[in-house]
């Protein structure tokens, strides 16, 4: 089911779907189990302009918005080969740099992000801070014209594939002495920056990492924008992150339901397809309803963001992320159950999704924190944390 897409957006959806299906879930799983990145798919997506659909045209992109990038995320996932770094490099980093970076930073980073030749990771999460980014312990202090960054980060996706990582640190406000967020583009081979792999029970080509910053020295132009940019820049990136994660979840759910419904429509038991039994078909139908409702919210959130209605987009992005994560978890679990024992095999391609869809109920923001947000900001309830 498509929504009110422009002809260009509809063509984009069809083209990305074709690219994704030319690779498929088998390719994705094989790369994940071999511990190898999806280099070929990423390169093709970059060459065809899909990675840069939301990057401004003057920097080599397609000049679209988060709506277009969500289409790319969803359709690749619907083909069984989601690209997690789409959420990181184009959605978070490119959006932040395009809106808040200096002209030099835009020229330096955006063309490479758009064509896929440059990957930039994103580092905000910390072991002690959890969901409370106001308590980040990574600090940046001036040393002459340079900055020195020290701290720890965790669950940093794909930093082993990236040339840079956008690090969220805190600097001291000269007037008040209070710490405030600041964002730095740090080379991944910088002296003092080390990493340790986190072993995850998720079938994914992208790895998760712990990062350690020990007086990592970066030049003044590594700071995104200026010292006043940090907080607005951070929120500029977090809403696209939630919207594109939601789109990827919706695509994964569509893939699982397609696999399951194809199976149940043809699998014969006692002389009839198992899908003829309401005990099988109704759970699949219920999951399909939840997925389509989530897709509507994703479309709304992306449309609001692209229209510059940031406050409303923030609410919608949270709702979209919540709805899509719940729908994806339901769809994949229902698909596994519908396939019975086959649902747990690698061959049938649904159990391989279980870890990823479970993780989307936790990251990049947990379902509980979204419910806190809705209770406080939508329903005007007292703050609970």
Coordinates of C-alpha atoms in Angstrom, one line a residue, residues 3 13 66-67 69-78 82-84 86-88 91-92 237-255 290-303 313-329 331 356-357 359-365 370:
X3 CA 0.5 6.8 0.3
X13 CA 10.3 3.5 -4.3
X66 CA 13.7 12.7 5.1
X67 CA 10.6 11.5 3.2
X69 CA 15.4 8.9 2.7
X70 CA 12.7 7.0 4.6
X71 CA 11.6 5.4 1.3
X72 CA 15.1 4.2 0.7
X73 CA 15.4 2.8 4.2
X74 CA 12.0 1.1 4.0
X75 CA 12.3 -0.5 0.6
X76 CA 15.8 -2.0 1.2
X77 CA 14.5 -3.4 4.5
X78 CA 11.4 -4.7 2.7
X82 CA 18.3 -3.1 5.6
X83 CA 21.3 -0.8 5.7
X84 CA 21.7 0.4 9.3
X86 CA 21.7 4.8 6.3
X87 CA 20.2 5.9 9.6
X88 CA 23.6 7.1 10.8
X91 CA 20.1 10.6 8.2
X92 CA 21.9 11.9 11.3
X237 CA 19.7 14.8 13.8
X238 CA 17.7 12.8 16.4
X239 CA 14.3 13.2 14.7
X240 CA 15.5 11.9 11.3
X241 CA 17.2 9.1 13.1
X242 CA 13.9 8.0 14.7
X243 CA 11.9 8.4 11.5
X244 CA 14.4 6.4 9.4
X245 CA 14.7 3.7 12.1
X246 CA 10.9 3.5 12.0
X247 CA 10.9 3.2 8.2
X248 CA 13.5 0.4 8.4
X249 CA 11.4 -1.4 11.0
X250 CA 8.3 -1.1 8.8
X251 CA 10.2 -2.5 5.8
X252 CA 11.4 -5.4 7.9
X253 CA 7.9 -6.1 9.0
X254 CA 6.7 -6.1 5.4
X255 CA 9.4 -8.5 4.4
X290 CA -0.4 -2.6 12.7
X291 CA 2.3 -2.2 10.0
X292 CA 0.1 0.0 7.8
X293 CA -0.8 2.2 10.7
X294 CA 2.8 2.6 11.6
X295 CA 3.6 3.5 8.0
X296 CA 1.0 6.3 8.1
X297 CA 2.7 7.8 11.1
X298 CA 6.1 7.5 9.5
X299 CA 4.8 9.4 6.5
X300 CA 3.3 12.1 8.7
X301 CA 6.5 12.5 10.7
X302 CA 8.7 12.7 7.6
X303 CA 6.3 15.2 6.0
X313 CA 7.8 16.5 13.8
X314 CA 9.4 15.6 17.1
X315 CA 6.1 14.3 18.5
X316 CA 5.3 12.4 15.3
X317 CA 8.8 10.9 15.1
X318 CA 8.5 9.5 18.6
X319 CA 5.0 8.1 17.8
X320 CA 6.3 6.6 14.5
X321 CA 9.3 5.0 16.1
X322 CA 7.1 3.4 18.8
X323 CA 4.4 2.2 16.5
X324 CA 6.8 0.7 13.9
X325 CA 9.0 -1.0 16.5
X326 CA 6.0 -2.7 18.1
X327 CA 4.5 -3.6 14.6
X328 CA 7.8 -5.1 13.4
X329 CA 8.3 -7.2 16.6
X331 CA 5.1 -9.1 12.5
X356 CA 17.1 -6.8 15.1
X357 CA 13.4 -6.1 15.6
X359 CA 16.5 -4.1 19.4
X360 CA 14.4 -1.5 17.8
X361 CA 12.1 -1.5 20.8
X362 CA 15.2 -0.3 22.8
X363 CA 17.2 1.8 20.4
X364 CA 17.7 4.6 19.5
X365 CA 15.2 5.5 22.2
X370 CA 8.6 7.4 24.3

